[in-house]
Amino acid sequence: MNNINFLKPDKSNLNLFLILGLSLVFISIFDVFLSSFFKINATGFLPTSISFLLPLIIGFIGLHFIRIEYSGIRRLDEINKNFNNNNFNAVLSLLIIFIIIKSIPPVLSWTVIDANISGHSKEACTGDGACWTYIKVWLRRFIYGLYPNEEQWRINLSFISLLALGSVGYFATEKFKKYLTLYYVVIYPIIAFLFIFFFISGGPVFFDFSYGIIASVVAIIIGFFVPNKFKLYYFCFVPLAVYLSLNLFILPEEYVELGKLEGLNWVETGAWGGLALTFIVSFFCLIFCFPVGMALALGRRSELPFIKYTSVVFIEFWRGVPLITVLFMSSVMFPMFLPEDFFLDKLVRVIIAISLFEAAYVAEVIRGGLQALPRGQYDAAKSLGMGYWKMHIFVILPQALKLVIPGIANTFLALVKDTPLILVVGLLEIAGMLQMAKTNPKWLGYSMEGYVFAAVVFWIICYAMSKYSYNLEEKYKTER
Amino acid sequence: MSDTIIQIKDVNKWFGDFQVLKDINLNVEKNKKIVVCGPSGSGKSTLIRCINRLEEHQQGSIIVDGNELTEDTKNIEQIRAEVGMVFQQFNLFPHLSILDNCTLAPVWVKKMPKKDAEDLAMKHLEKVQIADQAHKFPGQLSGGQQQRCAIARALCMEPKIMLFDEPTSALDPEMIKEVLDAMVNLAKAGMTMIVVTHEMGFAKEVADEVIFMDEGMIVEKAATNEFFANPKNDRTKLFLSQIL
């Protein structure tokens, strides 16, 4: 047997060092595990400070022993390279492991072991842990806001239908793939709006024009049999023209009125809330701010001074003011400038305000992408005879947008997380409902559970969005 | 004169205070191949970029196929559609497949039906021998293949004139030949070409006329044999002695 040098472990005594090192690391971790899970201090006989630091010292020595270069064991080499490549990193790795072990028991006991979920009132919560009963009792409010209980099926139906309609992209056949962009950019938002307008809002007044709508739906169906050459023009003009002419000129008032339905009970937007409102506000702000942002980004790079400086002033204005003041303005100041009989719902005003606010950010993100494109792309497009719009639609924007997917995802995530601010104008989405629930005299003192719940919900939404943005990046990657 | 397709008269151009083109006069007849050479910074690229107005000239007139290049935008796009251009850096559209690169402009600028455009594109890709790569993306191709694709893309617009702006300068030596071969074939098919290049072999093989530019001026302009056999200007002699 060779001489053993404990200060410089080497390959010749591999097994000895391995056994010694691993058992020391194991002992140190086990000690921390015992003390945090079972409150047993195995080294209690030692002075406090030494007993506190002992696991770290033992683990450190253990890691020192297993730090053998080119040991020939792949797993060990990987560990050494990634967690244990010098003394400092060994200590950091140990500390992180200890912190994770230490933090598991309190989290676990608060969320699960000592928590209560049964019962329907505060009295059911007897343990030291979280009171999930509170979330359970308030769940409807957190999801639907103050929307009447017996009408909540309307929200469910709308969202499920919209989800189903939104997923058609996955099932579309090759033949319909080319219409998908049009569908998602134009038709889907309109359908979503109609659902929200007729279903979630309800009320009889909105059904006044049903003959016009029926006629234009018929016109759209006929449109699929129109020759390809005229299809685009047909879809752009005919259904709208049919609808307008039926309502304005041809049919007398009574005929139009014949289509009137009583509709569903009207629920004013002030009563909407919770998660449903978060979704509604986020969805519409996302789809409005994107095209506006794109137009602003192009405008800012325009050679026409009027367009350029209008865009610059617009962007700098919205980037310069805090969202909270924008929301206040939209709900308090803005109606003062409107004519007396003109009414714009508070929710609509808020959506417009947030959209414009975020559009300024989106514009700057997209501008970054536009500037990253080499000038040669513009030259090539121009040399093929493309004008400004063709060049941007087919060559510049697809590339620029692809480049800025991470930036746009970032802005959109920020937008979703900014929506709780609409609390200040009295619209209570999920965080707003939380605020309301925690001041309810029957349920004082459970704000922690509420915030954890909201955090988890937002995290799920945002994580899904960021995952989706990674997918998009993968999908449009062409530099292989 | 009726055969003159490009007429450049007394053209001057400045970048700020710096004059890049000085009193350029040049007539190009149909089906002629012109090679433009000269040291870097002599205004060669600027000159051919003026022909499809990627750069604007400030004085003088440029008439391409009977249309004068002015501020009139509508006109410009028509002329650009008739003048194909190949760039030093290829400038393919990286987000589109090779085939889509070639069909994009015919479909959207010339309003050609998609099917016809694809047939046309395949025909030209066949000519430059990359038809088998049609469904790949530019990033997956070698430099030489990309440049040949760029030539095919320009040809798909069925231009009357082709401009080449140092098409082989960004290529590895072994790829230069494949691009030059494609250009020689094109020349033999009777295309009107203006080529900015340092490939004197190519110039000797296909050019009808060679132009030597220096400091924004056309220093020497002569038929190919004449140009290489006995250059008149001292500057030209020096340049040729360095490059050959």
XYZ file of C-alpha atoms in Angstrom:
724
model
C 0.000 0.000 0.000
C 1.208 3.469 -0.853
C 1.706 6.223 1.626
C -1.524 7.976 2.331
C -1.378 11.746 2.137
C -4.589 13.053 3.674
C -3.902 16.603 2.519
C -3.690 15.603 -1.115
C -6.080 12.782 -2.003
C -5.067 10.986 -5.181
C -6.133 8.133 -7.351
C -3.843 5.504 -5.817
C -6.014 5.161 -2.711
C -9.238 5.838 -4.505
C -11.490 3.460 -2.568
C -10.254 4.485 0.829
C -10.748 8.176 0.125
C -14.093 7.519 -1.469
C -15.455 5.576 1.488
C -14.025 7.994 4.000
C -15.170 11.116 2.134
C -18.651 9.916 1.317
C -19.307 8.721 4.842
C -18.177 12.068 6.254
C -20.445 13.958 3.835
C -23.266 11.589 4.697
C -22.738 12.080 8.422
C -22.826 15.851 8.057
C -26.007 15.819 5.991
C -27.611 13.275 8.313
C -26.827 15.453 11.303
C -28.522 18.450 9.718
C -31.425 16.242 8.697
C -31.882 14.940 12.250
C -31.726 18.363 13.803
C -34.171 19.950 11.387
C -36.709 17.144 10.986
C -36.614 15.512 14.420
C -35.092 18.259 16.543
C -32.401 15.843 17.736
C -29.043 17.472 18.284
C -26.590 14.597 18.027
C -23.679 16.816 18.940
C -25.424 18.557 21.812
C -22.665 17.611 24.265
C -20.287 20.000 22.502
C -20.247 23.788 23.043
C -23.041 25.463 21.054
C -20.922 27.206 18.475
C -18.900 24.094 17.648
C -21.992 21.909 17.535
C -23.557 24.422 15.162
C -20.606 24.448 12.779
C -19.679 20.764 13.081
C -21.727 19.449 10.132
C -20.154 22.062 7.890
C -16.634 21.124 9.005
C -17.221 17.388 8.666
C -18.849 17.790 5.267
C -16.022 20.050 4.154
C -13.396 17.455 5.085
C -15.488 14.761 3.371
C -15.721 16.792 0.173
C -12.003 17.426 0.377
C -11.370 13.671 0.440
C -13.494 12.901 -2.566
C -11.978 15.696 -4.642
C -9.815 13.323 -6.688
C -8.869 14.451 -10.170
C -9.524 12.067 -13.063
C -10.795 9.379 -10.714
C -12.168 7.415 -13.642
C -15.638 7.287 -12.133
C -17.815 9.474 -14.341
C -20.394 10.411 -11.724
C -17.711 11.408 -9.243
C -15.871 13.495 -11.819
C -19.089 15.301 -12.666
C -19.779 16.077 -9.025
C -16.245 17.299 -8.523
C -16.421 19.485 -11.594
C -19.804 21.040 -10.901
C -20.135 21.297 -7.110
C -16.769 20.596 -5.589
C -14.036 22.089 -7.737
C -12.382 24.045 -4.909
C -12.697 24.615 -1.176
C -14.840 27.718 -1.495
C -17.354 26.090 -3.828
C -17.438 23.003 -1.613
C -18.520 25.180 1.321
C -21.121 26.931 -0.834
C -22.524 23.607 -2.070
C -22.778 22.319 1.485
C -24.458 25.493 2.687
C -27.048 25.317 -0.095
C -27.791 21.668 0.708
C -28.137 22.522 4.409
C -30.405 25.487 3.733
C -32.678 23.342 1.572
C -32.864 20.642 4.257
C -33.427 23.202 6.988
C -36.220 24.930 5.107
C -38.230 21.842 4.224
C -39.767 21.095 7.656
C -41.227 24.560 8.380
C -42.622 24.895 4.853
C -44.035 21.393 4.951
C -45.599 21.798 8.354
C -47.145 25.160 7.467
C -48.579 24.099 4.112
C -49.535 20.487 4.840
C -48.967 18.909 8.239
C -50.356 21.591 10.555
C -52.762 23.040 7.987
C -56.557 22.798 7.978
C -58.829 22.506 5.012
C -62.036 21.045 6.432
C -64.997 23.044 7.685
C -66.591 26.220 6.450
C -65.696 28.806 9.006
C -62.771 30.286 10.819
C -63.375 28.014 13.769
C -62.289 25.000 11.738
C -58.763 26.365 11.636
C -57.211 25.143 14.843
C -53.691 24.156 13.847
C -50.582 26.335 13.723
C -50.311 26.000 9.973
C -52.108 27.491 7.040
C -55.863 27.809 7.028
C -56.805 26.528 3.597
C -60.436 26.594 4.679
C -60.215 30.305 4.053
C -59.163 29.730 0.434
C -61.811 27.038 0.039
C -64.600 29.255 1.315
C -63.488 32.236 -0.732
C -62.487 30.289 -3.855
C -65.561 31.319 -5.826
C -64.875 34.945 -5.027
C -61.224 34.613 -5.971
C -62.159 33.101 -9.321
C -65.361 34.928 -10.246
C -65.215 38.085 -8.162
C -68.595 39.480 -7.186
C -70.252 37.835 -10.167
C -73.574 36.341 -8.979
C -73.204 32.682 -8.036
C -76.103 31.418 -10.141
C -74.721 33.136 -13.256
C -71.192 31.823 -13.014
C -71.835 29.076 -15.557
C -71.695 31.825 -18.152
C -68.084 32.565 -17.338
C -67.223 28.855 -17.308
C -68.945 28.267 -20.627
C -67.282 31.278 -22.237
C -63.800 30.366 -21.091
C -64.146 26.706 -22.002
C -65.478 27.588 -25.461
C -62.709 30.128 -25.971
C -60.125 27.598 -24.888
C -61.550 25.103 -27.364
C -61.626 27.699 -30.147
C -58.104 28.759 -29.262
C -56.784 25.239 -29.658
C -57.909 24.804 -33.276
C -54.361 25.689 -34.333
C -53.206 22.280 -33.155
C -55.824 20.424 -35.165
C -55.820 22.520 -38.329
C -55.032 20.581 -41.477
C -52.338 21.748 -43.867
C -54.973 23.348 -46.055
C -56.191 25.696 -43.350
C -52.776 26.464 -41.858
C -52.399 29.593 -43.960
C -55.572 31.094 -42.517
C -54.412 30.535 -38.947
C -52.637 33.858 -38.580
C -55.715 35.692 -39.806
C -57.832 33.616 -37.447
C -55.730 34.295 -34.376
C -55.039 37.936 -35.106
C -58.481 39.058 -36.242
C -61.262 36.506 -35.882
C -60.400 34.986 -32.519
C -60.261 38.299 -30.655
C -63.629 39.224 -32.176
C -65.142 35.917 -31.080
C -63.658 36.430 -27.625
C -65.129 39.891 -27.483
C -68.557 38.632 -28.574
C -68.497 35.931 -25.900
C -67.642 38.436 -23.234
C -70.102 40.978 -24.573
C -73.080 38.647 -24.889
C -72.359 36.014 -22.303
C -70.401 37.431 -19.459
C -71.948 40.876 -19.656
C -75.371 39.920 -20.999
C -78.379 42.208 -21.177
C -81.139 42.490 -23.794
C -80.014 45.619 -25.574
C -77.165 43.906 -27.341
C -79.403 41.592 -29.298
C -81.068 44.346 -31.280
C -79.306 43.631 -34.528
C -79.656 39.904 -34.790
C -81.049 39.952 -38.366
C -78.013 41.861 -39.465
C -75.751 39.398 -37.742
C -77.558 36.368 -39.146
C -77.344 37.853 -42.619
C -73.636 38.565 -42.324
C -72.948 35.078 -40.960
C -74.747 33.721 -44.020
C -72.618 36.046 -46.138
C -69.463 34.658 -44.528
C -70.550 31.069 -45.212
C -71.272 31.935 -48.842
C -67.812 33.509 -48.900
C -66.132 30.107 -48.758
C -67.534 29.343 -52.216
C -66.238 32.549 -53.759
C -63.277 32.064 -56.139
C -59.917 32.335 -54.387
C -58.976 35.419 -56.300
C -61.701 37.567 -54.750
C -61.906 35.821 -51.388
C -59.862 38.325 -49.467
C -61.791 41.312 -50.759
C -65.066 39.496 -50.233
C -64.298 38.724 -46.600
C -63.065 42.235 -45.975
C -66.131 44.030 -47.249
C -69.231 41.977 -47.998
C -70.277 40.652 -44.553
C -69.763 44.051 -42.996
C -71.631 45.760 -45.813
C -74.526 43.327 -45.549
C -74.704 43.879 -41.835
C -74.578 47.649 -42.030
C -76.988 47.992 -44.914
C -79.530 45.701 -43.270
C -79.415 47.748 -40.124
C -79.141 51.218 -41.503
C -81.019 51.289 -44.781
C -83.086 48.382 -45.918
C -84.955 46.756 -43.096
C -87.404 48.949 -41.269
C -86.955 49.283 -37.561
C -89.604 46.702 -36.645
C -88.007 43.983 -38.730
C -84.713 44.515 -37.026
C -86.397 44.534 -33.673
C -87.986 41.180 -34.456
C -84.630 39.608 -33.819
C -84.528 40.963 -30.354
C -83.890 38.538 -27.555
C -84.243 39.232 -23.916
C -80.713 38.018 -23.431
C -79.126 36.991 -20.207
C -79.290 38.972 -17.036
C -77.049 41.931 -17.267
C -74.058 41.848 -14.944
C -72.275 45.177 -14.729
C -68.499 45.169 -15.083
C -68.087 46.432 -11.529
C -69.193 43.008 -10.336
C -66.745 41.121 -12.496
C -63.611 40.109 -10.758
C -61.200 37.520 -9.554
C -59.197 35.300 -11.806
C -61.758 35.670 -14.603
C -61.140 39.408 -14.719
C -57.374 38.849 -14.651
C -57.758 36.708 -17.746
C -60.070 39.128 -19.522
C -57.907 42.180 -18.864
C -54.649 40.387 -19.680
C -56.008 38.822 -22.847
C -57.346 42.015 -24.369
C -54.383 44.107 -23.294
C -52.018 41.571 -24.854
C -53.781 41.511 -28.201
C -54.253 45.285 -28.358
C -50.828 46.376 -27.210
C -48.995 44.193 -29.697
C -50.183 45.725 -32.998
C -50.083 49.223 -31.516
C -46.545 48.607 -30.324
C -45.557 47.289 -33.720
C -46.983 50.358 -35.458
C -45.155 52.634 -33.006
C -41.881 50.796 -33.542
C -42.169 51.233 -37.308
C -43.323 54.815 -36.832
C -40.309 55.645 -34.731
C -38.029 54.471 -37.540
C -40.029 56.220 -40.234
C -38.362 58.814 -42.421
C -41.423 61.051 -42.326
C -40.798 63.567 -39.543
C -44.446 63.892 -38.496
C -44.946 60.170 -37.978
C -41.530 59.788 -36.406
C -41.918 62.510 -33.804
C -45.520 61.600 -33.012
C -44.321 58.078 -32.233
C -41.379 59.311 -30.191
C -43.555 61.642 -28.128
C -46.186 58.938 -27.630
C -43.666 56.318 -26.546
C -41.761 58.623 -24.249
C -44.971 59.898 -22.688
C -46.306 56.451 -21.807
C -42.936 55.175 -20.703
C -42.497 58.160 -18.469
C -45.656 57.914 -16.384
C -46.396 55.275 -13.735
C -49.171 52.812 -14.560
C -51.073 53.721 -11.424
C -51.488 57.344 -12.533
C -52.535 56.192 -15.998
C -55.253 54.070 -14.416
C -56.440 56.940 -12.261
C -56.518 59.235 -15.256
C -58.485 56.719 -17.303
C -61.162 56.323 -14.678
C -61.346 59.797 -13.169
C -60.025 62.383 -15.607
C -60.866 60.820 -18.952
C -64.695 60.829 -18.597
C -64.555 64.595 -17.967
C -63.291 65.168 -21.505
C -66.027 63.057 -23.070
C -69.358 64.456 -24.211
C -72.238 64.106 -21.743
C -74.159 61.314 -23.428
C -71.116 59.326 -24.406
C -70.431 56.463 -22.031
C -67.444 54.196 -22.084
C -67.371 51.407 -19.542
C -64.733 51.608 -16.837
C -63.331 48.210 -17.778
C -62.954 49.252 -21.409
C -61.186 52.433 -20.365
C -58.829 50.483 -18.141
C -58.052 47.994 -20.911
C -57.305 50.817 -23.336
C -55.096 52.551 -20.769
C -53.052 49.441 -19.991
C -52.797 48.561 -23.683
C -51.398 51.965 -24.602
C -49.058 51.881 -21.634
C -47.652 48.473 -22.523
C -47.629 49.277 -26.249
C -44.889 51.822 -25.581
C -42.737 49.116 -24.018
C -43.529 46.610 -26.756
C -42.612 49.277 -29.321
C -39.165 49.728 -27.865
C -38.606 45.976 -27.662
C -39.592 45.547 -31.305
C -37.450 48.518 -32.307
C -34.521 46.710 -30.753
C -35.250 43.770 -33.031
C -35.564 46.003 -36.083
C -32.206 47.581 -35.355
C -30.546 44.223 -34.936
C -31.278 43.288 -38.546
C -28.413 43.863 -40.956
C -28.927 46.551 -43.570
C -28.412 43.941 -46.259
C -31.868 42.531 -45.559
C -33.436 45.877 -46.432
C -31.220 46.167 -49.514
C -32.111 42.680 -50.705
C -35.831 43.233 -50.242
C -35.671 46.574 -52.017
C -33.607 45.199 -54.870
C -36.366 42.649 -55.508
C -38.819 45.477 -56.061
C -40.632 45.346 -52.733
C -42.125 48.534 -51.382
C -42.150 49.624 -47.749
C -45.079 47.462 -46.633
C -44.181 44.313 -48.527
C -40.610 44.594 -47.315
C -41.686 44.933 -43.700
C -44.445 42.345 -43.738
C -42.537 39.569 -45.486
C -38.899 40.211 -44.717
C -38.220 42.587 -41.869
C -40.930 42.014 -39.268
C -40.876 38.200 -39.305
C -37.174 38.276 -38.540
C -37.307 41.147 -36.078
C -40.213 39.619 -34.142
C -38.442 36.286 -33.993
C -35.438 38.011 -32.478
C -37.463 39.743 -29.796
C -39.638 36.838 -28.626
C -37.825 36.780 -25.245
C -38.216 40.536 -24.858
C -41.886 40.478 -25.763
C -42.513 37.552 -23.431
C -40.847 39.602 -20.721
C -43.116 42.586 -21.371
C -46.204 40.392 -21.509
C -45.347 38.707 -18.211
C -44.910 42.131 -16.664
C -48.290 43.114 -18.098
C -50.052 40.125 -16.540
C -48.441 40.879 -13.210
C -49.398 44.552 -13.497
C -53.102 43.773 -13.804
C -53.674 43.690 -10.004
C -53.118 47.457 -10.122
C -56.607 47.931 -11.540
C -57.548 47.601 -7.886
C -57.012 51.340 -7.609
C -59.974 52.085 -9.859
C -62.212 49.630 -8.047
C -61.933 46.620 -10.329
C -61.171 43.629 -8.151
C -59.275 40.904 -9.949
C -57.664 38.121 -7.977
C -55.299 40.223 -5.857
C -58.065 42.782 -5.389
C -60.472 40.128 -4.142
C -57.778 39.017 -1.762
C -57.515 42.519 -0.440
C -61.263 42.510 0.106
C -61.368 39.083 1.709
C -58.619 39.812 4.163
C -60.482 42.820 5.561
C -63.642 40.784 6.071
C -64.265 40.815 9.854
C -65.071 37.095 9.899
C -61.790 36.159 8.331
C -59.245 38.534 9.792
C -55.662 37.326 9.971
C -55.440 34.984 7.024
C -53.781 37.265 4.489
C -50.723 35.003 4.320
C -52.693 32.097 2.874
C -54.344 34.429 0.397
C -51.083 35.865 -0.873
C -49.516 32.423 -1.160
C -52.539 31.323 -3.176
C -52.345 34.372 -5.455
C -48.608 33.905 -5.882
C -49.089 30.292 -6.912
C -51.845 31.211 -9.386
C -49.775 33.984 -10.962
C -46.728 31.765 -11.061
C -48.658 29.090 -12.940
C -49.978 31.606 -15.475
C -46.607 33.247 -15.987
C -44.692 30.006 -16.135
C -47.077 28.707 -18.781
C -46.535 31.883 -20.777
C -42.772 31.726 -20.554
C -42.793 28.042 -21.504
C -44.903 28.959 -24.510
C -42.431 31.650 -25.511
C -39.585 29.108 -25.369
C -41.635 26.857 -27.625
C -42.143 29.692 -30.087
C -38.421 30.391 -30.099
C -37.723 26.743 -30.866
C -40.393 26.652 -33.525
C -39.078 29.609 -35.494
C -35.433 28.735 -35.174
C -34.040 28.352 -38.682
C -30.310 28.700 -38.060
C -29.398 25.095 -37.573
C -28.226 54.230 -79.299
C -31.448 52.335 -79.254
C -29.688 49.413 -77.620
C -28.554 51.446 -74.656
C -30.233 50.067 -71.555
C -28.395 52.023 -68.873
C -27.362 55.604 -69.409
C -25.401 57.333 -66.677
C -24.651 60.970 -67.278
C -22.519 63.343 -65.207
C -23.407 61.654 -61.969
C -22.015 63.100 -58.756
C -22.596 61.811 -55.270
C -21.415 62.853 -51.840
C -21.485 61.135 -48.467
C -21.475 64.248 -46.304
C -18.471 66.236 -47.481
C -16.813 63.280 -49.103
C -17.386 62.954 -52.829
C -17.730 59.275 -53.731
C -18.680 59.621 -57.378
C -17.198 62.277 -59.624
C -18.686 62.990 -63.043
C -19.488 59.418 -63.930
C -20.486 58.864 -67.542
C -21.332 55.381 -68.679
C -23.520 53.789 -71.295
C -24.330 50.112 -71.147
C -25.801 48.406 -74.150
C -28.143 45.484 -74.069
C -26.548 42.063 -73.564
C -23.174 43.593 -72.769
C -21.142 42.427 -69.810
C -19.252 45.113 -67.956
C -16.722 44.394 -65.241
C -15.918 47.184 -62.808
C -12.702 46.913 -60.846
C -10.561 49.149 -58.737
C -9.141 49.504 -55.246
C -11.509 49.464 -52.276
C -13.152 52.776 -51.509
C -13.085 53.805 -55.143
C -16.879 54.014 -55.468
C -17.519 50.842 -57.485
C -20.203 49.498 -55.171
C -21.794 52.907 -54.776
C -21.996 53.244 -58.534
C -23.898 50.006 -59.074
C -26.048 50.603 -56.031
C -27.070 53.871 -57.700
C -28.316 51.946 -60.718
C -31.209 50.460 -58.725
C -31.308 53.427 -56.401
C -30.273 51.691 -53.225
C -28.152 54.843 -53.074
C -29.425 58.152 -54.348
C -27.243 60.251 -56.605
C -27.322 63.977 -56.069
C -26.372 65.299 -59.490
C -26.708 64.101 -63.037
C -29.089 61.551 -64.453
C -29.354 57.790 -64.528
C -31.728 56.304 -67.077
C -32.487 52.598 -66.791
C -34.454 51.011 -69.625
C -35.961 54.352 -70.591
C -36.957 55.382 -67.072
C -35.078 58.108 -65.318
C -34.349 57.450 -61.642
C -35.893 60.264 -59.640
C -37.726 60.735 -56.374
C -40.816 59.131 -57.908
C -41.214 56.048 -55.740
C -43.678 54.036 -57.773
C -41.312 54.119 -60.685
C -38.414 52.967 -58.518
C -40.079 49.743 -57.469
C -40.820 48.848 -61.084
C -37.243 49.493 -62.085
C -35.877 47.511 -59.167
C -38.041 44.601 -60.237
C -36.314 44.703 -63.603
C -32.817 45.022 -62.192
C -31.597 42.000 -60.261
C -28.870 42.415 -57.699
C -26.494 40.004 -56.006
C -24.695 41.149 -52.877
C -21.353 40.424 -51.331
C -22.995 39.110 -48.149
C -25.671 37.099 -50.046
C -28.469 38.706 -47.991
C -30.761 35.734 -48.281
C -33.802 35.898 -46.023
C -32.813 33.539 -43.198
C -36.372 32.923 -42.002
C -37.497 31.493 -45.344
C -36.525 28.279 -47.088
C -34.463 28.500 -50.267
C -37.561 27.943 -52.359
C -39.533 30.598 -50.468
C -36.626 33.012 -50.850
C -36.972 32.592 -54.592
C -40.762 32.742 -54.811
C -41.399 35.587 -52.357
C -40.855 38.474 -54.746
C -42.453 36.899 -57.854
C -45.592 36.079 -55.855
C -45.968 39.358 -54.004
C -44.388 41.879 -56.367
C -45.239 40.394 -59.746
C -48.469 38.749 -58.504
C -47.483 35.444 -60.052
C -49.552 32.418 -58.966
C -47.715 30.424 -56.309
C -47.512 27.286 -58.427
C -45.955 29.082 -61.414
C -43.523 30.897 -59.137
C -42.391 27.590 -57.659
C -41.866 26.067 -61.089
C -39.890 29.108 -62.137
C -37.828 29.013 -58.949
C -37.046 25.315 -59.422
C -35.979 26.034 -62.990
C -33.510 28.680 -61.876
C -32.318 26.658 -58.891
C -31.696 23.824 -61.340
C -29.602 26.178 -63.435
C -27.358 27.078 -60.528
C -27.379 23.434 -59.424
C -28.908 23.673 -55.983
C -32.374 22.353 -56.756
C -31.805 19.548 -54.250
C -31.397 22.119 -51.461
C -34.678 23.893 -52.198
C -36.355 23.011 -48.917
C -33.450 23.807 -46.649
C -32.916 27.102 -44.880
C -30.095 29.495 -45.863
C -28.315 28.846 -42.555
C -27.858 25.209 -43.520
C -26.063 25.959 -46.785
C -22.428 26.727 -47.535
C -21.412 30.203 -48.651
C -21.123 29.189 -52.283
C -24.545 27.548 -52.256
C -26.045 30.608 -50.596
C -24.582 32.916 -53.204
C -25.890 30.713 -56.023
C -29.291 30.775 -54.350
C -29.060 34.571 -54.254
C -28.393 34.552 -58.004
C -31.393 32.292 -58.563
C -33.532 34.530 -56.370
C -32.618 37.572 -58.461
C -33.237 35.642 -61.690
C -36.717 34.629 -60.554
C -37.802 38.208 -61.077
C -36.743 37.749 -64.707
C -34.684 40.921 -64.707
C -33.330 42.632 -67.785
C -30.131 43.621 -66.039
C -28.128 41.863 -63.349
C -25.874 43.744 -60.956
C -23.217 41.861 -59.007
C -21.617 43.619 -56.054
C -18.419 41.680 -55.318
C -20.256 38.346 -55.367
C -17.221 36.222 -54.523
C -15.416 38.400 -51.996
C -16.987 36.788 -48.943
C -16.393 33.229 -50.115
C -13.767 30.610 -49.386
C -11.452 30.079 -52.355
C -12.841 26.648 -53.227
C -16.372 28.048 -53.412
C -15.537 30.937 -55.692
C -15.425 28.731 -58.742
C -18.942 27.347 -58.372
C -20.340 30.871 -58.144
C -18.267 32.117 -61.073
C -19.434 29.131 -63.137
C -23.020 30.094 -62.492
C -22.226 33.654 -63.536
C -20.431 32.535 -66.688
C -23.449 30.433 -67.661
C -25.662 33.397 -67.096
C -23.404 35.586 -69.220
C -23.462 33.056 -72.027
C -27.246 33.064 -71.933
C -27.078 36.715 -72.961
C -27.919 38.604 -69.777
C -26.864 42.235 -69.452
C -24.489 42.237 -66.510
C -22.521 44.758 -64.503
C -20.100 42.988 -62.209
C -17.960 44.548 -59.523
C -15.240 42.023 -58.892
C -11.567 41.381 -58.371
C -11.735 38.106 -60.294
C -9.702 39.093 -63.344
C -9.980 35.586 -64.774
C -13.725 36.005 -64.892
C -13.314 39.436 -66.471
C -11.102 38.031 -69.207
C -13.520 35.224 -69.887
C -16.832 37.025 -70.166
C -16.470 40.794 -70.058
C -17.008 42.922 -73.137
C -15.657 45.969 -71.409
C -13.649 46.583 -68.264
C -13.882 49.761 -66.257
C -11.241 50.787 -63.792
C -12.321 53.178 -61.061
C -10.272 55.090 -58.573
C -11.219 57.838 -56.143
C -14.738 58.063 -57.503
C -13.743 58.504 -61.112
C -13.710 56.211 -64.086
C -9.998 56.186 -64.795
C -9.995 53.806 -67.683
C -12.620 52.137 -69.788
C -11.649 49.760 -72.533
C -12.564 46.573 -74.319
C -11.372 43.574 -72.344
C -8.416 42.548 -74.474
C -7.243 46.103 -74.801
C -7.563 46.689 -71.053
C -5.414 43.756 -70.066
C -2.982 43.869 -73.010
C -2.015 47.514 -72.795
C -3.571 49.626 -70.101
C -3.051 53.301 -70.725
C -3.285 54.903 -67.337
C -0.453 54.548 -64.834
C -2.858 53.888 -61.993
C -4.396 51.032 -63.940
C -1.012 49.558 -64.684
C -0.098 49.637 -61.015
C -3.396 48.034 -60.029
C -3.096 45.291 -62.608
C 0.502 44.561 -61.647
C -0.623 44.088 -58.048
C -3.649 41.956 -58.729
C -2.498 39.670 -61.539
